[in-house]
Short mmCIF file of C-alpha atoms in Angstrom, two decimals:
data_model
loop_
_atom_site.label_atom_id
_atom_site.label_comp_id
_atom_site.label_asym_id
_atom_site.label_seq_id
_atom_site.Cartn_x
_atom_site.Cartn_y
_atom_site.Cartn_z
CA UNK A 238 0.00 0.00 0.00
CA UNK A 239 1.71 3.54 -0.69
CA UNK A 240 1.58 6.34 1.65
CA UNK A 241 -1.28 7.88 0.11
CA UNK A 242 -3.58 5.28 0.05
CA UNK A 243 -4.51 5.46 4.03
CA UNK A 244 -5.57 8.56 3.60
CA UNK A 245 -9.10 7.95 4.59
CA UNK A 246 -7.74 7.23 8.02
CA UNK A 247 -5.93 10.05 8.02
CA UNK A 248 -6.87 13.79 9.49
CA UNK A 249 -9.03 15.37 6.83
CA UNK A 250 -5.90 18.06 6.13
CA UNK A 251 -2.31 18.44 7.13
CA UNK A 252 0.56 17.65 5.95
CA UNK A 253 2.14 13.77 5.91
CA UNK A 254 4.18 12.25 9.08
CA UNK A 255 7.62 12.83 9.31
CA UNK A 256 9.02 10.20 7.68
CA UNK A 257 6.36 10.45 4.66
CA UNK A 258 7.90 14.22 4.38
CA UNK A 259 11.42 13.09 4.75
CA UNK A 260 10.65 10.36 1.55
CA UNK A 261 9.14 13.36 -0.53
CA UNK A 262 12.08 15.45 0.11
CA UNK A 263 14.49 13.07 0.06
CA UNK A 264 13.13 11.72 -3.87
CA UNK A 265 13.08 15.79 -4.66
CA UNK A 266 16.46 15.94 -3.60
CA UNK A 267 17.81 12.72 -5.24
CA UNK A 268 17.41 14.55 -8.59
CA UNK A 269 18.32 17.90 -8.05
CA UNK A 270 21.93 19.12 -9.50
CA UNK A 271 22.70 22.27 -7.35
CA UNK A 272 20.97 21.38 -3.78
CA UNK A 273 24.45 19.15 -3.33
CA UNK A 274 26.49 22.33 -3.59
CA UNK A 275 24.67 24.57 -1.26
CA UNK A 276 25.67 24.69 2.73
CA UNK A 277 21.98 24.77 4.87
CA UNK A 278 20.96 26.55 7.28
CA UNK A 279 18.10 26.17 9.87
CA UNK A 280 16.40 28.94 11.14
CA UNK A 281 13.42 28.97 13.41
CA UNK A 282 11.61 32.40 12.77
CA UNK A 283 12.10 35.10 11.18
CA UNK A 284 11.48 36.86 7.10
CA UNK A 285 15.34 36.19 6.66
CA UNK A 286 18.59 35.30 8.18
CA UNK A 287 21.94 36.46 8.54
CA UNK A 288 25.10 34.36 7.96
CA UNK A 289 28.46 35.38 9.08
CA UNK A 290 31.11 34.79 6.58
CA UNK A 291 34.67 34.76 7.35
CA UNK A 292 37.24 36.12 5.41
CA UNK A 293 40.92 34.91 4.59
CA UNK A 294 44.64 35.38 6.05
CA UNK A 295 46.99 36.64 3.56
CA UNK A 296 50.28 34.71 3.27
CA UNK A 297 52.87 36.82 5.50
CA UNK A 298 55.01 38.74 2.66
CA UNK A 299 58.04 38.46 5.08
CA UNK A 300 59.75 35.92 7.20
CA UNK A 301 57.78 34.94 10.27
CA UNK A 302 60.73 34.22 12.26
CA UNK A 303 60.91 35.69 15.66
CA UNK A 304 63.43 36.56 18.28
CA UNK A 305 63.53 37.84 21.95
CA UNK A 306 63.21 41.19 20.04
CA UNK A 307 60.58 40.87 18.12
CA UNK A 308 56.56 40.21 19.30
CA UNK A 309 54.43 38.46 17.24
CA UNK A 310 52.54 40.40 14.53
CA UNK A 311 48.96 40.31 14.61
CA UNK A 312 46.92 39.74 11.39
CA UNK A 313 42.77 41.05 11.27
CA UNK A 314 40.24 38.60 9.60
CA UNK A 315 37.39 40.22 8.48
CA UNK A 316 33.93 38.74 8.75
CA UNK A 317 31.31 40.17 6.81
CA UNK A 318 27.67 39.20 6.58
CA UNK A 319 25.42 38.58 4.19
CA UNK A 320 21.31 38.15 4.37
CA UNK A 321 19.32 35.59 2.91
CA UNK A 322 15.43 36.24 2.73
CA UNK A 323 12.74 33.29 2.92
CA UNK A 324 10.02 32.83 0.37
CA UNK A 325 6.80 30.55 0.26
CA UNK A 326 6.84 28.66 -2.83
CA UNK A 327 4.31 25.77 -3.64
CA UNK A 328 1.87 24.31 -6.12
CA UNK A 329 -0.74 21.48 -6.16
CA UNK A 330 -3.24 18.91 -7.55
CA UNK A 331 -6.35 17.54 -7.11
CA UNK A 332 -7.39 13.74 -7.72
CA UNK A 333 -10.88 12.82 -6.98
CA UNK A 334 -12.24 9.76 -5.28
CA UNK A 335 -14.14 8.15 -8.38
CA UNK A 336 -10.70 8.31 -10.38
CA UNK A 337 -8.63 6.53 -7.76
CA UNK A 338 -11.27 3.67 -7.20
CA UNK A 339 -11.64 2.99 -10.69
CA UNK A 340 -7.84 3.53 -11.57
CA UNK A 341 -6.00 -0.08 -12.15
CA UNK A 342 -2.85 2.09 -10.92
CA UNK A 343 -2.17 4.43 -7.23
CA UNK A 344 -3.33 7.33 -8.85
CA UNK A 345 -2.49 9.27 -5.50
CA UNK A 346 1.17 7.36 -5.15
CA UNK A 347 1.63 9.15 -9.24
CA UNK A 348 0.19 12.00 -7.99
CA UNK A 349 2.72 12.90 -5.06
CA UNK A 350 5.73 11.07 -7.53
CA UNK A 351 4.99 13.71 -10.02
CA UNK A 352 4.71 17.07 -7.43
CA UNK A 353 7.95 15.79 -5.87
CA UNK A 354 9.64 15.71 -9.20
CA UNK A 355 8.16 19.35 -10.22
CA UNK A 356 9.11 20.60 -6.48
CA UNK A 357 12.94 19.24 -7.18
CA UNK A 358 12.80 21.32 -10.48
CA UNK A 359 11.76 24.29 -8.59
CA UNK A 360 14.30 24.04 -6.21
CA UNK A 361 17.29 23.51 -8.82
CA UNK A 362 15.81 26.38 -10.52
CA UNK A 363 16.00 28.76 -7.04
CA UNK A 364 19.10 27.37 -6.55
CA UNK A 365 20.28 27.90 -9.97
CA UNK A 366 19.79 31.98 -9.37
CA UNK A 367 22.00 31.86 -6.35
CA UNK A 368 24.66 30.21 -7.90
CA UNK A 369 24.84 32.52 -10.74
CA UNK A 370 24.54 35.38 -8.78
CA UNK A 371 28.71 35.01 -8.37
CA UNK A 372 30.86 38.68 -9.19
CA UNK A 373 33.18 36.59 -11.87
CA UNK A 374 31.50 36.24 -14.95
CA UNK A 375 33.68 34.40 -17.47
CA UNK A 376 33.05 34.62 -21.09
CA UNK A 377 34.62 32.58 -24.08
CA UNK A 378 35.62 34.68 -26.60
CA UNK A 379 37.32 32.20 -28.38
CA UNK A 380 37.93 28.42 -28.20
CA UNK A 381 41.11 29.47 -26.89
CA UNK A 382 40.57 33.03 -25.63
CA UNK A 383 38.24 34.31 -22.62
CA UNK A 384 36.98 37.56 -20.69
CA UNK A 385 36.90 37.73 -16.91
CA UNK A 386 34.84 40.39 -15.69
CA UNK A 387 34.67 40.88 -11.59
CA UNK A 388 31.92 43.30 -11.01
CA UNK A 389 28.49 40.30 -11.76
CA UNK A 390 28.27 41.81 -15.27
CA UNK A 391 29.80 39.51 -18.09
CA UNK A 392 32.18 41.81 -19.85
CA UNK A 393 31.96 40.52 -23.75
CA UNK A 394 29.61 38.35 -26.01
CA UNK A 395 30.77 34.64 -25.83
CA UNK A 396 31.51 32.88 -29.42
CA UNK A 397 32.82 29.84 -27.81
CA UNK A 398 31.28 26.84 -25.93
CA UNK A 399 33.05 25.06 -22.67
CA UNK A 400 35.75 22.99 -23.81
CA UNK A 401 39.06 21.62 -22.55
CA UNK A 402 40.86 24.95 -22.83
CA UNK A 403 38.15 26.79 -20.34
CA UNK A 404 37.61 24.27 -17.55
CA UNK A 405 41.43 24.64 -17.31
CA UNK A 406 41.40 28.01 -16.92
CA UNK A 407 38.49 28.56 -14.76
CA UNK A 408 40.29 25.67 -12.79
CA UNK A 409 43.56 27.57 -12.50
CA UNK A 410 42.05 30.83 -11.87
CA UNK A 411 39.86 28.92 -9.22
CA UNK A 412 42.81 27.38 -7.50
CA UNK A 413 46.38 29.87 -8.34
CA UNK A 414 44.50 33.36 -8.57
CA UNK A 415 41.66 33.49 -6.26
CA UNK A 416 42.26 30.67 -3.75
CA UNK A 417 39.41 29.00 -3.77
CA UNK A 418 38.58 26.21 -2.08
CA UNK A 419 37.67 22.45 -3.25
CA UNK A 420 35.16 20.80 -1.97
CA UNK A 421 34.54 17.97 0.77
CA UNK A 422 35.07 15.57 -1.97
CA UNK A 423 38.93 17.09 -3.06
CA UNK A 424 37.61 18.03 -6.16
CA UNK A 425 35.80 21.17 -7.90
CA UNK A 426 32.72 20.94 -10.07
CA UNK A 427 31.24 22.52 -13.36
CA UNK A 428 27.74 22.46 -13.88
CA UNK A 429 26.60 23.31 -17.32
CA UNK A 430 23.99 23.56 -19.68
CA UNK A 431 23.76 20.65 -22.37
CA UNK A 432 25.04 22.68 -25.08
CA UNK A 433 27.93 23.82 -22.89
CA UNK A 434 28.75 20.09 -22.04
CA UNK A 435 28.53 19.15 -25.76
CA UNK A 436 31.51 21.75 -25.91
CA UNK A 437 33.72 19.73 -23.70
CA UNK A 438 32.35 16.76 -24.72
CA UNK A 439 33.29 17.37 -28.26
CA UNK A 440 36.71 18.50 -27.74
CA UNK A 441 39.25 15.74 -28.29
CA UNK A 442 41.77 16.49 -25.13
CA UNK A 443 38.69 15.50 -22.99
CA UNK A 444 37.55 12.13 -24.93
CA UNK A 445 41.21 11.07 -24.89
CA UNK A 446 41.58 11.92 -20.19
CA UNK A 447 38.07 10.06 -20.53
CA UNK A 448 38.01 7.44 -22.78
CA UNK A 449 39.18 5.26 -20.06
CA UNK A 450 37.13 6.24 -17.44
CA UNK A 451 34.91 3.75 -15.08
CA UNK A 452 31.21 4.67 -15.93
CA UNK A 453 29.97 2.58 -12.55
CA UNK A 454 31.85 6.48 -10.29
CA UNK A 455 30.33 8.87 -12.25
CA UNK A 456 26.41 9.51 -10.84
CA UNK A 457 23.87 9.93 -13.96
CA UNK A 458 24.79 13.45 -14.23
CA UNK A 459 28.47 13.54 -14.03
CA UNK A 460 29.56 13.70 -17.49
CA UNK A 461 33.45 13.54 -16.92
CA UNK A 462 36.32 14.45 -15.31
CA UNK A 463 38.88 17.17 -16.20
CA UNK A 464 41.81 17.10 -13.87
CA UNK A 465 40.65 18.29 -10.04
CA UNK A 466 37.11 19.44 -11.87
CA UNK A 467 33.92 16.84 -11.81
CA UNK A 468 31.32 18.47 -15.09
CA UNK A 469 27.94 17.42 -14.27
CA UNK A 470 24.89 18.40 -16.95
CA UNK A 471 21.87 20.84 -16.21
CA UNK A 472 18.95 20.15 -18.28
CA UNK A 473 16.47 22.47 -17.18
CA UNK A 474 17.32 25.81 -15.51
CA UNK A 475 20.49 26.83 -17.60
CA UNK A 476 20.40 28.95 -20.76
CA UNK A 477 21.31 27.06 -24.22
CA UNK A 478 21.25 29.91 -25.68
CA UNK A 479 24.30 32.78 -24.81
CA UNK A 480 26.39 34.09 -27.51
CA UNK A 481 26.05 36.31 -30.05
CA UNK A 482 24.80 33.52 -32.20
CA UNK A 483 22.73 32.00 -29.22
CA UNK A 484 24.17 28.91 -29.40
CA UNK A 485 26.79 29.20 -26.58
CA UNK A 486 25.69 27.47 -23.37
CA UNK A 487 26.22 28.48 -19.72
CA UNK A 488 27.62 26.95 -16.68
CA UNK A 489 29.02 27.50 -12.95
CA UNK A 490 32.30 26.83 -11.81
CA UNK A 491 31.79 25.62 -7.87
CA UNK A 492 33.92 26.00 -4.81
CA UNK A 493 32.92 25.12 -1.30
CA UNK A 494 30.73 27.25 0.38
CA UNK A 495 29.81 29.07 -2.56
CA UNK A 496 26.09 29.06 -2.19
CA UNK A 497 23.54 29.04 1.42
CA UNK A 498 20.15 27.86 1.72
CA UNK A 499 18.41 29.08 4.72
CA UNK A 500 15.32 26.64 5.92
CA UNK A 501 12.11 27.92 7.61
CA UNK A 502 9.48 25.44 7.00
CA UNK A 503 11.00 22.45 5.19
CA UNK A 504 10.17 21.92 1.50
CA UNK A 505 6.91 19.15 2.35
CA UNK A 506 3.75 17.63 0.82
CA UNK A 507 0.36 18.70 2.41
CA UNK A 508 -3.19 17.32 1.48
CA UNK A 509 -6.58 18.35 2.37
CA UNK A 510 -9.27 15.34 1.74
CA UNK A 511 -12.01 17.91 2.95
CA UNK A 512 -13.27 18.86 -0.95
CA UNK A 513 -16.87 18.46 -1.63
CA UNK A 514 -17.49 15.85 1.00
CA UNK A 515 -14.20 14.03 0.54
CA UNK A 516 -14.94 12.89 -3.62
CA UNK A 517 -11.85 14.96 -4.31
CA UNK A 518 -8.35 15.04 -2.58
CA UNK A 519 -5.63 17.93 -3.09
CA UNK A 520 -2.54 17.20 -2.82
CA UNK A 521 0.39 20.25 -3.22
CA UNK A 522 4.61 20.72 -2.06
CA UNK A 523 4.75 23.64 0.10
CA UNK A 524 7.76 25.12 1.51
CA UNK A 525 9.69 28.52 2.91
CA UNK A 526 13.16 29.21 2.45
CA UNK A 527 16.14 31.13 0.05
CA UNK A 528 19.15 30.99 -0.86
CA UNK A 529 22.16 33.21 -2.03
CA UNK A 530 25.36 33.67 -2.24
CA UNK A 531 27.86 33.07 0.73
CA UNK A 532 29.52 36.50 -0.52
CA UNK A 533 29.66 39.60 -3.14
CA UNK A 534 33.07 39.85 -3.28
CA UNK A 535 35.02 38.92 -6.38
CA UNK A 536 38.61 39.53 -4.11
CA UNK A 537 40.73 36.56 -3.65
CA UNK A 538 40.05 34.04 -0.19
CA UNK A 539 36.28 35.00 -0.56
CA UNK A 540 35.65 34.58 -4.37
CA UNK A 541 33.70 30.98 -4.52
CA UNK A 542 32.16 31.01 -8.11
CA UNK A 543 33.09 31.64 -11.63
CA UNK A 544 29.75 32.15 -14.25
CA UNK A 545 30.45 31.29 -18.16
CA UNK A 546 27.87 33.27 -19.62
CA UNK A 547 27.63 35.97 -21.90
CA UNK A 548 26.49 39.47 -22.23
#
């Protein structure tokens, strides 16, 4: 029997027992591509929270040697903060009685499958804003040329899809110019539109790294591997169409921490069994939270994202 079909015994409205909420969430989350990337927060109350963010030591320019002479110099780390602000977000179905008794499937079961699916979309899609929200905005002008813009607006029309050449750079930029770190699993990660991936995919350094590679590590949307980067495929909530031609796609180049996702009331199915005298049931996702960026600045130690897009 599925969740849903107990409903009768169920109060007329409300939303499902815990572990019924933790399933739906947990199958949204399965399939999402940018939920993995973001660090959560839980707040209790509130319209919007506020998240410390610490900034970075610079390497000491001279010798840190010390004598009897000489106290140790003090360094100042800056912490800034940044606000995230919550937002309801939901939608919903209705399924009446005569169609689930006379259904040879669990209409209801189909019902919640399909609003879990739609609520993972919406959250890779909320998600998708924050990450691209980042002050580096790289643009290929070439297949072996690029513009790096650090104020959030992309500084030149792209001509050129992803390929081998730009993870590299992005990758050494990442790493050499603005320190950024890798994340839990040692490794960066490009997520990118399909056409963008067919950029990389096409270009002959990265079939010959990955012609080798074991299929049974990569998860169904890690396309590949280039060096210390992991390039997994969007297929929803990234543009296709950047360029000047419109045929150049778009991606994000991830560090850790880049992204937050503050929590007020977790992202859950409700159902209310109460219409017209119980012949229909609604079913709907509801949730309230946001997300952003863990920081505006494009200086290096705080920088955590690098955009290819276009203007």
């Amino acid at each position: 029997m599925s969740l849903f079909q107990g409903w009768q015994d169920s109060p007329s409205t409300g939303a499902y027992q815990a572990h019924e909420v933790m399933e739906v969430f947990q199958q949204a989350v399965a399939k999402t591509i940018w939920l993995p990337y973001a660090k959560r927060i839980s707040i209790s109350s509130g319209q919007s929270v506020t998240v410390p963010i610490r900034g970075s030591l610079s390497e000491p320019s001279s010798t840190s040697a010390l004598n009897e002479s000489i106290s140790i110099p003090l360094d100042k780390l800056t912490i800034t903060a940044k606000t995230i602000s919550m937002t309801e977000r939901g939608r919903g179905v209705m399924v009446s009685k005569k169609g689930m008794n006379r259904s040879p499937i669990d209409l209801l079961a189909e019902h919640r499958t399909a609003l879990s699916e739609q609520m993972g979309l919406d959250m890779d899609t909320v998600l998708k804003a924050g990450f691209t929200a980042g002050q580096l905005k790289y643009v290929g002008t070439g297949a072996a040329s690029y513009n790096l813009a650090t104020n959030g607006t992309a500084g030149a029309a792209a001509l050129s899809n992803a390929n081998f050449y730009h993870i590299r750079k992005m990758r050494d930029l990442a790493y050499r110019t603005y320190f950024m770190p890798k994340l839990d699993s040692g490794s960066f990660a490009f997520v990118c539109s399909t056409a963008s991936l067919r950029g990389i995919m096409d270009d002959p350094e990265f079939l010959e790294i990955n012609k080798f590679g074991d299929s049974s590590k990569f998860s169904s949307n890690l396309a590949g591997k280039i060096s210390d980067v992991e390039i997994f495929e969007d297929n929803h909530s990234l543009s296709d169409s950047k360029g000047t031609n419109s045929d150049v796609g778009e991606g994000v180049f991830i560090a850790k921490d880049a992204v937050f996702y503050g929590v007020l009331q977790e992202p859950s199915i409700h159902y209310d069994a109460t219409h017209d005298h119980g012949r229909f049931v609604s079913l709907a996702w509801y949730g309230d939270w946001g997300c952003g960026t863990s920081t505006d600045s494009a200086n290096a130690g705080l920088a955590r994202l690098i955009h290819y897009t276009s203007s």
